[in-house]
Short mmCIF file of N, CA and C in Angstrom, two decimals:
data_model
loop_
_atom_site.label_atom_id
_atom_site.label_comp_id
_atom_site.label_asym_id
_atom_site.label_seq_id
_atom_site.Cartn_x
_atom_site.Cartn_y
_atom_site.Cartn_z
N MET A 49 0.85 -1.04 0.24
CA MET A 49 -0.09 -0.12 -0.31
C MET A 49 0.61 1.40 -0.12
N PHE A 50 2.09 0.98 0.69
CA PHE A 50 2.69 2.24 0.72
C PHE A 50 3.90 2.88 -0.62
N GLY A 51 3.86 1.84 -0.79
CA GLY A 51 4.90 1.79 -2.72
C GLY A 51 3.15 2.05 -3.65
N LEU A 52 2.50 1.77 -3.51
CA LEU A 52 1.16 2.64 -4.12
C LEU A 52 1.26 4.16 -4.06
N LEU A 53 1.04 4.28 -2.56
CA LEU A 53 0.92 5.52 -1.85
C LEU A 53 1.88 6.21 -2.56
N SER A 54 3.28 6.15 -2.27
CA SER A 54 4.21 7.37 -3.08
C SER A 54 4.50 7.55 -4.94
N ALA A 55 3.97 6.23 -4.76
CA ALA A 55 4.16 5.95 -6.72
C ALA A 55 2.74 7.24 -7.33
N LEU A 56 1.68 7.53 -6.29
CA LEU A 56 0.28 8.25 -6.58
C LEU A 56 1.20 10.17 -6.56
N VAL A 57 2.20 9.90 -5.17
CA VAL A 57 2.73 10.83 -4.75
C VAL A 57 3.22 11.40 -5.72
N PHE A 58 4.28 10.71 -6.41
CA PHE A 58 5.58 10.92 -7.01
C PHE A 58 5.00 11.35 -8.95
N ILE A 59 3.85 10.61 -8.67
CA ILE A 59 3.08 11.37 -10.27
C ILE A 59 2.55 12.46 -10.06
N GLN A 60 2.05 13.20 -8.88
CA GLN A 60 0.98 14.17 -8.68
C GLN A 60 1.65 15.29 -8.21
N PHE A 61 3.31 14.93 -7.90
CA PHE A 61 3.96 16.15 -7.44
C PHE A 61 5.45 16.77 -8.47
N TYR A 62 5.66 14.95 -9.05
CA TYR A 62 6.55 15.64 -10.27
C TYR A 62 6.16 15.58 -11.72
N ILE A 63 5.44 14.30 -11.69
CA ILE A 63 5.29 13.57 -13.62
C ILE A 63 4.33 14.72 -14.03
N PHE A 64 3.22 15.10 -13.27
CA PHE A 64 2.14 15.87 -14.28
C PHE A 64 2.75 17.23 -13.88
N PRO A 65 3.67 17.79 -13.25
CA PRO A 65 3.59 19.46 -13.39
C PRO A 65 4.63 19.51 -14.74
N LEU A 66 5.79 18.32 -14.27
CA LEU A 66 6.22 18.15 -15.94
C LEU A 66 5.82 17.78 -16.94
N SER A 67 4.63 17.37 -17.31
CA SER A 67 4.18 17.11 -18.43
C SER A 67 2.90 18.39 -18.69
N GLN A 68 3.18 19.16 -17.59
CA GLN A 68 1.97 20.25 -18.14
C GLN A 68 3.19 21.66 -18.43
N ILE A 69 3.97 20.91 -17.57
CA ILE A 69 5.17 22.25 -18.74
C ILE A 69 5.50 22.05 -19.96
N SER A 70 5.69 20.85 -20.18
CA SER A 70 5.94 19.94 -21.72
C SER A 70 5.30 20.69 -22.17
N ARG A 71 3.48 20.68 -21.85
CA ARG A 71 2.30 20.92 -23.26
C ARG A 71 2.22 22.58 -22.97
N ASN A 72 3.13 22.54 -22.21
CA ASN A 72 2.79 24.61 -22.30
C ASN A 72 3.89 25.22 -23.44
N VAL A 73 5.01 24.37 -23.31
CA VAL A 73 5.97 24.92 -24.13
C VAL A 73 5.67 24.11 -25.45
N LEU A 74 5.55 23.34 -26.10
CA LEU A 74 4.54 22.77 -27.55
C LEU A 74 3.98 23.27 -27.77
N LEU A 75 2.73 24.01 -26.59
CA LEU A 75 1.54 25.61 -27.50
C LEU A 75 2.63 25.99 -27.07
N GLY A 76 2.99 26.91 -27.02
CA GLY A 76 3.89 27.79 -26.98
C GLY A 76 3.69 28.74 -26.09
N ILE A 77 3.08 28.33 -24.49
CA ILE A 77 2.46 29.07 -23.73
C ILE A 77 4.03 29.59 -22.89
N ASN A 78 3.99 30.89 -22.31
CA ASN A 78 4.79 30.69 -21.32
C ASN A 78 6.37 30.21 -21.48
N SER A 79 6.71 30.01 -22.96
CA SER A 79 8.01 29.33 -22.86
C SER A 79 9.15 30.00 -23.30
N PRO A 80 9.95 29.74 -22.90
CA PRO A 80 10.86 30.82 -23.45
C PRO A 80 11.80 30.46 -24.81
N TYR A 81 10.78 29.42 -25.49
CA TYR A 81 11.44 29.56 -26.75
C TYR A 81 10.62 29.48 -27.94
N THR A 82 9.80 30.04 -27.40
CA THR A 82 8.81 30.82 -28.36
C THR A 82 9.04 32.40 -28.41
N SER A 83 8.29 33.50 -29.67
CA SER A 83 8.36 34.51 -29.03
C SER A 83 7.28 35.38 -29.52
N GLN A 84 6.39 36.08 -29.88
CA GLN A 84 5.97 36.84 -29.92
C GLN A 84 6.22 37.95 -31.33
N SER A 85 6.18 37.61 -32.20
CA SER A 85 6.85 38.18 -33.27
C SER A 85 6.70 39.19 -34.01
N MET A 86 7.33 40.13 -34.43
CA MET A 86 7.00 41.14 -35.45
C MET A 86 6.49 40.39 -36.89
N ILE A 87 6.79 39.29 -37.08
CA ILE A 87 6.96 38.53 -38.41
C ILE A 87 6.07 37.80 -38.26
N ALA A 88 4.78 37.91 -39.09
CA ALA A 88 3.78 36.57 -39.00
C ALA A 88 4.39 35.63 -39.17
N ARG A 89 5.38 34.89 -39.75
CA ARG A 89 5.93 33.69 -39.90
C ARG A 89 6.81 32.92 -38.46
N ALA A 90 7.13 33.89 -37.83
CA ALA A 90 8.10 33.68 -37.23
C ALA A 90 7.47 33.39 -35.87
N LYS A 91 6.60 33.17 -35.34
CA LYS A 91 5.31 32.56 -34.44
C LYS A 91 5.83 31.43 -34.31
N GLY A 92 6.75 31.11 -32.80
CA GLY A 92 6.99 30.01 -32.36
C GLY A 92 8.61 29.99 -32.88
N ILE A 93 9.13 30.31 -33.30
CA ILE A 93 10.50 30.50 -33.81
C ILE A 93 11.26 31.25 -32.76
N TYR A 94 12.46 31.32 -32.32
CA TYR A 94 13.20 32.09 -31.08
C TYR A 94 13.93 32.95 -32.23
N LEU A 95 13.73 34.19 -31.60
CA LEU A 95 14.66 35.40 -33.15
C LEU A 95 15.33 36.02 -31.51
N PRO A 96 16.82 35.98 -31.48
CA PRO A 96 17.01 36.79 -30.58
C PRO A 96 16.83 37.93 -31.26
N PRO A 97 16.22 39.01 -29.65
CA PRO A 97 15.64 40.25 -29.45
C PRO A 97 16.52 41.54 -30.33
N ASN A 98 17.42 40.97 -30.11
CA ASN A 98 18.64 42.63 -31.11
C ASN A 98 18.41 41.62 -33.14
N ALA A 99 18.34 40.35 -32.99
CA ALA A 99 17.98 40.22 -34.54
C ALA A 99 17.48 40.34 -35.39
N GLU A 100 15.65 40.16 -34.30
CA GLU A 100 14.41 40.47 -35.17
C GLU A 100 14.32 42.02 -35.28
N LYS A 101 14.28 42.52 -35.20
CA LYS A 101 13.65 44.22 -36.02
C LYS A 101 14.48 44.56 -37.04
N PRO A 102 16.10 44.00 -37.55
CA PRO A 102 16.24 44.76 -38.79
C PRO A 102 15.78 43.45 -40.02
N MET A 103 15.70 41.88 -39.66
CA MET A 103 15.28 41.42 -39.73
C MET A 103 13.85 41.97 -40.35
N PHE A 104 12.69 41.81 -39.52
CA PHE A 104 12.02 42.22 -39.93
C PHE A 104 11.44 43.36 -40.63
N GLU A 105 12.71 44.78 -40.78
CA GLU A 105 12.52 45.53 -41.37
C GLU A 105 12.78 45.20 -43.33
N ALA A 106 13.57 44.14 -43.84
CA ALA A 106 14.23 43.93 -44.25
C ALA A 106 13.20 42.53 -44.92
N VAL A 107 12.77 42.24 -44.32
CA VAL A 107 11.30 41.01 -44.70
C VAL A 107 10.36 41.78 -45.38
N GLU A 108 10.22 42.82 -44.37
CA GLU A 108 8.89 43.15 -45.15
C GLU A 108 8.93 44.35 -46.72
N TYR A 109 10.32 44.69 -46.35
CA TYR A 109 10.70 45.69 -47.33
C TYR A 109 10.54 44.49 -49.26
N ILE A 110 11.26 43.35 -48.35
CA ILE A 110 10.76 42.40 -50.08
C ILE A 110 9.65 42.33 -49.61
N LYS A 111 8.82 41.55 -49.19
CA LYS A 111 6.94 41.59 -49.22
C LYS A 111 6.31 42.48 -49.91
N THR A 112 6.88 43.85 -49.55
CA THR A 112 6.00 44.82 -50.15
C THR A 112 6.60 44.90 -51.62
N HIS A 113 7.76 44.75 -51.86
CA HIS A 113 8.45 44.92 -53.24
C HIS A 113 8.44 44.20 -54.17
N THR A 114 7.79 43.42 -54.24
CA THR A 114 8.15 42.18 -54.61
C THR A 114 6.40 41.21 -54.51
N ASN A 115 6.45 40.53 -55.98
CA ASN A 115 4.95 40.08 -56.04
C ASN A 115 5.34 38.38 -55.87
N LYS A 116 4.37 37.78 -55.19
CA LYS A 116 4.77 36.67 -54.42
C LYS A 116 5.06 35.76 -54.21
N GLY A 117 5.29 35.72 -56.28
CA GLY A 117 5.68 34.58 -56.85
C GLY A 117 7.21 34.56 -57.00
N GLU A 118 7.28 36.18 -56.71
CA GLU A 118 9.00 35.98 -57.34
C GLU A 118 9.75 35.61 -56.53
N LYS A 119 10.71 35.23 -56.83
CA LYS A 119 12.19 34.48 -56.10
C LYS A 119 13.31 35.79 -56.03
N ILE A 120 13.82 35.17 -54.78
CA ILE A 120 14.85 36.44 -54.47
C ILE A 120 16.15 35.27 -54.29
N PHE A 121 17.24 36.09 -54.06
CA PHE A 121 18.80 35.51 -53.40
C PHE A 121 18.62 36.18 -52.47
N VAL A 122 19.42 35.40 -51.22
CA VAL A 122 20.29 36.03 -49.64
C VAL A 122 21.01 35.53 -49.78
N GLY A 123 22.19 36.01 -49.49
CA GLY A 123 23.27 36.07 -49.31
C GLY A 123 24.14 36.40 -48.53
N ASN A 124 25.73 36.10 -48.54
CA ASN A 124 26.57 37.36 -47.26
C ASN A 124 27.29 38.35 -48.01
N ASN A 125 28.29 39.43 -47.30
CA ASN A 125 28.37 40.34 -47.46
C ASN A 125 29.58 39.87 -48.11
N ASN A 126 30.26 38.48 -47.57
CA ASN A 126 31.41 38.10 -48.46
C ASN A 126 31.28 36.98 -48.94
N HIS A 127 31.19 36.54 -50.53
CA HIS A 127 31.29 35.19 -51.01
C HIS A 127 32.22 34.39 -51.12
N ASP A 128 33.26 34.81 -50.81
CA ASP A 128 35.06 33.79 -50.81
C ASP A 128 35.04 33.70 -49.80
N ALA A 129 34.54 33.46 -48.50
CA ALA A 129 34.76 33.22 -47.39
C ALA A 129 33.64 33.17 -46.71
N ILE A 130 33.04 32.03 -46.70
CA ILE A 130 31.15 31.87 -45.93
C ILE A 130 30.99 30.94 -44.66
N GLY A 131 30.54 31.46 -44.03
CA GLY A 131 30.04 31.01 -42.65
C GLY A 131 28.58 29.83 -43.00
N MET A 132 27.61 30.28 -43.33
CA MET A 132 26.40 29.99 -42.85
C MET A 132 26.20 31.78 -43.99
N ASN A 133 24.35 31.13 -44.49
CA ASN A 133 24.12 31.97 -44.52
C ASN A 133 22.55 32.16 -44.07
N ASN A 134 21.57 32.96 -44.53
CA ASN A 134 20.13 33.23 -43.43
C ASN A 134 19.16 32.44 -45.01
N ILE A 135 19.35 31.28 -44.67
CA ILE A 135 17.80 30.20 -45.66
C ILE A 135 17.01 30.17 -44.61
N LEU A 136 16.49 31.11 -43.44
CA LEU A 136 15.16 31.08 -43.29
C LEU A 136 14.54 32.58 -43.42
N PHE A 137 15.42 33.80 -44.29
CA PHE A 137 14.71 34.21 -44.62
C PHE A 137 13.60 33.93 -45.29
N TYR A 138 14.30 33.47 -46.40
CA TYR A 138 13.13 32.89 -47.33
C TYR A 138 12.07 32.06 -47.06
N PHE A 139 11.88 31.38 -46.25
CA PHE A 139 10.84 30.80 -45.29
C PHE A 139 10.11 32.26 -44.86
N LEU A 140 10.95 32.99 -44.03
CA LEU A 140 9.82 34.84 -43.84
C LEU A 140 9.05 34.88 -44.62
N ALA A 141 9.80 35.60 -45.49
CA ALA A 141 9.45 36.47 -46.52
C ALA A 141 8.60 36.27 -47.04
N GLU A 142 8.50 34.33 -47.71
CA GLU A 142 7.61 33.73 -48.54
C GLU A 142 7.85 34.15 -49.95
N ARG A 143 9.07 34.27 -50.37
CA ARG A 143 9.65 34.11 -51.23
C ARG A 143 11.33 32.58 -51.60
N GLY A 144 11.07 32.38 -52.76
CA GLY A 144 11.78 31.36 -52.88
C GLY A 144 13.19 31.86 -53.78
N CYS A 145 14.18 30.58 -53.64
CA CYS A 145 15.15 31.54 -54.26
C CYS A 145 15.18 31.50 -55.15
N GLY A 146 15.79 32.72 -56.22
CA GLY A 146 16.63 32.55 -57.19
C GLY A 146 17.34 31.62 -58.26
N THR A 147 17.66 30.37 -57.25
CA THR A 147 19.32 29.47 -57.87
C THR A 147 18.89 28.60 -56.53
N ARG A 148 20.09 27.73 -57.41
CA ARG A 148 19.24 26.18 -56.61
C ARG A 148 20.45 26.24 -55.24
N TYR A 149 21.52 27.14 -55.46
CA TYR A 149 21.91 27.63 -54.52
C TYR A 149 21.21 28.31 -52.97
N HIS A 150 20.08 28.19 -52.54
CA HIS A 150 19.66 28.65 -51.43
C HIS A 150 20.65 28.22 -50.52
N GLU A 151 21.51 27.51 -49.66
CA GLU A 151 22.15 27.34 -48.92
C GLU A 151 23.53 27.21 -49.42
N LEU A 152 24.52 28.22 -48.90
CA LEU A 152 25.62 29.10 -49.16
C LEU A 152 26.59 27.70 -48.07
N ALA A 153 27.06 26.52 -48.59
CA ALA A 153 27.77 25.98 -47.77
C ALA A 153 29.40 26.35 -48.36
N PRO A 154 30.48 26.51 -47.66
CA PRO A 154 31.97 26.91 -47.59
C PRO A 154 32.69 25.92 -48.40
N GLY A 155 33.96 25.89 -49.31
CA GLY A 155 33.68 25.29 -49.99
C GLY A 155 32.85 24.72 -50.97
N ILE A 156 32.37 25.19 -51.41
CA ILE A 156 31.22 25.00 -52.74
C ILE A 156 31.13 26.57 -53.23
N ALA A 157 30.26 27.05 -52.54
CA ALA A 157 29.98 28.83 -52.92
C ALA A 157 30.44 29.83 -53.01
N THR A 158 32.12 29.29 -52.32
CA THR A 158 33.02 29.84 -52.30
C THR A 158 33.74 29.69 -53.90
N LEU A 159 33.52 29.00 -54.94
CA LEU A 159 34.43 28.66 -55.88
C LEU A 159 33.76 29.01 -56.98
N GLU A 160 34.71 29.97 -57.88
CA GLU A 160 34.42 30.83 -59.20
C GLU A 160 33.24 30.17 -59.92
N SER A 161 33.51 28.26 -60.05
CA SER A 161 32.64 28.25 -61.17
C SER A 161 30.96 28.21 -60.28
N THR A 162 30.83 27.78 -59.39
CA THR A 162 29.79 27.85 -58.80
C THR A 162 28.82 29.57 -58.34
N GLN A 163 29.93 30.28 -58.37
CA GLN A 163 29.49 32.04 -58.40
C GLN A 163 28.97 32.14 -59.98
N LYS A 164 29.48 31.58 -60.81
CA LYS A 164 29.05 31.87 -62.05
C LYS A 164 28.01 31.39 -62.36
N THR A 165 27.50 30.05 -62.13
CA THR A 165 25.85 29.45 -61.98
C THR A 165 25.07 30.33 -60.99
N ILE A 166 25.75 30.31 -60.17
CA ILE A 166 24.55 31.16 -59.37
C ILE A 166 24.65 32.87 -60.21
N ILE A 167 25.18 33.34 -60.77
CA ILE A 167 24.56 34.84 -61.39
C ILE A 167 24.15 34.09 -62.60
N ASN A 168 24.14 33.34 -63.36
CA ASN A 168 23.37 33.09 -64.66
C ASN A 168 22.25 32.33 -63.70
N GLU A 169 21.67 32.18 -62.62
CA GLU A 169 20.76 31.40 -62.70
C GLU A 169 19.72 32.78 -62.31
N LEU A 170 20.79 33.69 -61.36
CA LEU A 170 19.86 35.27 -61.01
C LEU A 170 19.23 35.25 -61.94
N LEU A 171 19.70 35.35 -63.00
CA LEU A 171 19.52 36.00 -64.74
C LEU A 171 18.80 35.71 -65.75
N SER A 172 18.45 34.59 -65.94
CA SER A 172 17.06 33.15 -66.12
C SER A 172 16.72 33.60 -65.57
N ASN A 173 16.16 33.57 -63.67
CA ASN A 173 15.36 33.55 -63.34
C ASN A 173 15.09 34.80 -62.91
N ASN A 174 15.49 36.02 -63.45
CA ASN A 174 14.56 37.47 -63.39
C ASN A 174 14.88 37.20 -62.28
N VAL A 175 16.07 37.48 -61.34
CA VAL A 175 15.63 37.86 -59.65
C VAL A 175 16.16 39.39 -60.17
N ARG A 176 15.53 40.01 -58.74
CA ARG A 176 15.37 41.29 -59.16
C ARG A 176 15.83 41.83 -57.45
N TYR A 177 16.33 41.23 -57.13
CA TYR A 177 16.56 41.32 -55.48
C TYR A 177 17.40 40.54 -54.85
N VAL A 178 18.16 40.95 -53.90
CA VAL A 178 19.25 40.33 -53.55
C VAL A 178 19.43 40.47 -52.02
N VAL A 179 19.23 40.15 -50.73
CA VAL A 179 19.55 40.90 -49.97
C VAL A 179 20.95 40.09 -49.75
N ILE A 180 21.84 40.67 -48.33
CA ILE A 180 22.78 40.52 -48.38
C ILE A 180 22.90 40.96 -46.55
N GLU A 181 23.13 39.94 -46.18
CA GLU A 181 22.93 40.00 -44.25
C GLU A 181 24.72 40.49 -43.84
N LYS A 182 24.75 41.36 -42.80
CA LYS A 182 26.80 40.98 -42.95
C LYS A 182 26.67 40.04 -41.62
N ASP A 183 27.67 40.34 -40.90
CA ASP A 183 28.18 39.57 -39.57
C ASP A 183 27.63 38.32 -39.91
N ILE A 184 27.78 37.02 -41.02
CA ILE A 184 27.64 36.01 -40.20
C ILE A 184 28.67 35.34 -39.17
N GLN A 185 28.57 34.55 -38.36
CA GLN A 185 29.74 33.81 -38.07
C GLN A 185 30.19 33.05 -38.71
N LEU A 186 31.82 32.63 -39.85
CA LEU A 186 32.54 32.64 -40.12
C LEU A 186 32.99 31.71 -40.34
N THR A 187 33.06 30.31 -40.32
CA THR A 187 33.80 28.76 -40.34
C THR A 187 35.16 28.90 -40.85
N ASP A 188 35.22 29.49 -42.18
CA ASP A 188 36.17 29.95 -42.98
C ASP A 188 36.62 31.09 -42.85
N THR A 189 37.76 31.41 -42.62
CA THR A 189 38.18 32.85 -42.73
C THR A 189 39.68 33.09 -43.75
N SER A 190 39.55 32.33 -44.29
CA SER A 190 40.62 32.69 -45.01
C SER A 190 40.40 33.73 -46.05
N GLY A 191 39.49 33.21 -46.83
CA GLY A 191 38.87 35.04 -47.64
C GLY A 191 39.81 34.51 -49.04
N LYS A 192 40.14 33.07 -49.08
CA LYS A 192 40.66 32.56 -50.46
C LYS A 192 39.54 32.06 -51.35
N GLY A 193 38.65 31.98 -50.89
CA GLY A 193 37.33 31.64 -52.25
C GLY A 193 37.53 33.00 -53.82
N SER A 194 36.71 32.59 -54.43
CA SER A 194 36.57 33.55 -55.09
C SER A 194 35.58 34.59 -54.69
N LYS A 195 35.73 35.72 -55.48
CA LYS A 195 34.87 37.30 -55.11
C LYS A 195 34.37 36.98 -56.25
N TYR A 196 34.18 36.67 -57.43
CA TYR A 196 33.50 36.93 -58.52
C TYR A 196 32.01 36.93 -58.81
N LEU A 197 31.33 36.61 -57.53
CA LEU A 197 29.73 36.73 -57.41
C LEU A 197 29.88 38.49 -56.32
N ASP A 198 30.78 38.62 -55.74
CA ASP A 198 30.76 39.95 -54.63
C ASP A 198 30.74 40.36 -55.74
N ASN A 199 32.23 40.85 -57.12
CA ASN A 199 32.40 41.91 -57.59
C ASN A 199 31.04 41.72 -58.45
N TYR A 200 30.73 40.92 -59.29
CA TYR A 200 28.99 40.65 -60.04
C TYR A 200 27.60 41.81 -58.96
N LEU A 201 27.91 41.41 -58.09
CA LEU A 201 26.88 42.02 -57.03
C LEU A 201 27.26 43.70 -57.04
N ARG A 202 27.98 44.08 -57.04
CA ARG A 202 28.58 45.80 -56.38
C ARG A 202 28.60 45.57 -58.39
N SER A 203 28.64 45.34 -59.06
CA SER A 203 29.21 46.20 -60.19
C SER A 203 27.24 46.11 -60.19
N ASN A 204 26.71 45.22 -60.19
CA ASN A 204 25.38 45.77 -61.14
C ASN A 204 24.42 45.78 -60.20
N TYR A 205 24.32 46.00 -59.00
CA TYR A 205 22.98 45.69 -58.17
C TYR A 205 23.58 47.50 -57.32
N CYS A 206 22.21 48.17 -56.56
CA CYS A 206 22.66 49.28 -56.08
C CYS A 206 22.02 49.35 -54.37
N PRO A 207 22.25 49.46 -53.63
CA PRO A 207 21.54 49.27 -52.26
C PRO A 207 20.12 50.38 -52.24
N VAL A 208 19.13 49.67 -52.30
CA VAL A 208 17.86 50.53 -51.80
C VAL A 208 17.16 50.26 -50.65
N MET A 209 17.91 49.76 -49.53
CA MET A 209 17.34 49.37 -48.38
C MET A 209 18.83 49.28 -47.85
N SER A 210 18.98 49.74 -46.56
CA SER A 210 19.53 49.00 -45.76
C SER A 210 19.11 49.55 -43.72
N ASN A 211 20.15 48.62 -43.22
CA ASN A 211 19.02 48.83 -41.84
C ASN A 211 20.57 48.56 -40.68
N GLY A 212 22.02 48.25 -40.98
CA GLY A 212 22.75 47.57 -40.90
C GLY A 212 22.77 46.25 -40.40
N GLN A 213 22.30 45.64 -40.54
CA GLN A 213 22.45 43.82 -40.36
C GLN A 213 21.99 43.69 -41.97
N TYR A 214 20.64 43.95 -42.50
CA TYR A 214 20.45 43.50 -43.83
C TYR A 214 20.91 45.00 -44.79
N THR A 215 21.29 44.73 -46.35
CA THR A 215 21.33 45.29 -47.11
C THR A 215 20.29 44.51 -48.34
N VAL A 216 19.45 45.58 -49.03
CA VAL A 216 18.75 44.80 -50.27
C VAL A 216 19.30 45.44 -51.30
N LEU A 217 19.34 44.73 -52.31
CA LEU A 217 19.92 45.25 -53.38
C LEU A 217 19.18 45.12 -54.74
N PHE A 218 19.30 45.89 -55.56
CA PHE A 218 18.40 46.00 -56.88
C PHE A 218 19.13 46.32 -57.92
N PRO A 219 18.90 45.19 -58.75
CA PRO A 219 19.84 46.17 -60.36
C PRO A 219 20.01 47.64 -60.66
N ASN A 220 21.11 47.91 -61.20
CA ASN A 220 21.32 49.08 -61.76
C ASN A 220 20.63 49.52 -62.83
N ASN A 221 20.16 48.54 -63.42
CA ASN A 221 19.38 48.42 -65.02
C ASN A 221 18.67 47.25 -64.99
N PRO A 222 17.65 47.86 -64.32
CA PRO A 222 16.27 46.34 -63.90
C PRO A 222 15.51 46.55 -65.49
N GLY A 223 15.96 45.23 -66.34
CA GLY A 223 15.12 44.38 -66.49
C GLY A 223 16.30 44.22 -68.38
N SER A 224 16.79 44.22 -68.42
CA SER A 224 18.60 44.37 -69.10
C SER A 224 18.73 43.03 -68.70
N ASN A 225 19.93 42.24 -68.76
CA ASN A 225 20.41 41.00 -68.30
C ASN A 225 22.19 41.30 -68.37
N ASN A 226 22.09 42.19 -67.38
CA ASN A 226 23.15 42.69 -66.52
C ASN A 226 24.40 41.77 -67.02
#
């Protein structure tokens, strides 16, 4: 009898409260892992407070200046040394990637041949808007990759919106094959 009573007390005071906490976390109630985001699609995704406002501004800019089915490209301020890029941006902006390289992997996207493919796909998919995020933590800081894509973007696009973390680029000559 004492064993059954102990089990009931254990369930009542330890298991049940833990299951309520788990339930609340799953539902996003009082959870440190969810946020009341400014970005509609980010509900339930933790975004650090200092990162959310700049991302919100860039996402809203893209959403108001592009059509729903229009493709964009999200890159970094340096494509010769890539650690990671912000593929979450595509989801939050509800826009597809204008190239097969939505994830810019070090050792692949740093190759000149890959960067030439990215440029060709930007042109063939009529990608007008390029979003550049700065200060992505680099794993490869050697800078030995190609600057071909960076030079192309610098020569053919100009900034139309910037907030310190994100810069949105638009073609210098829209409608022409740069």
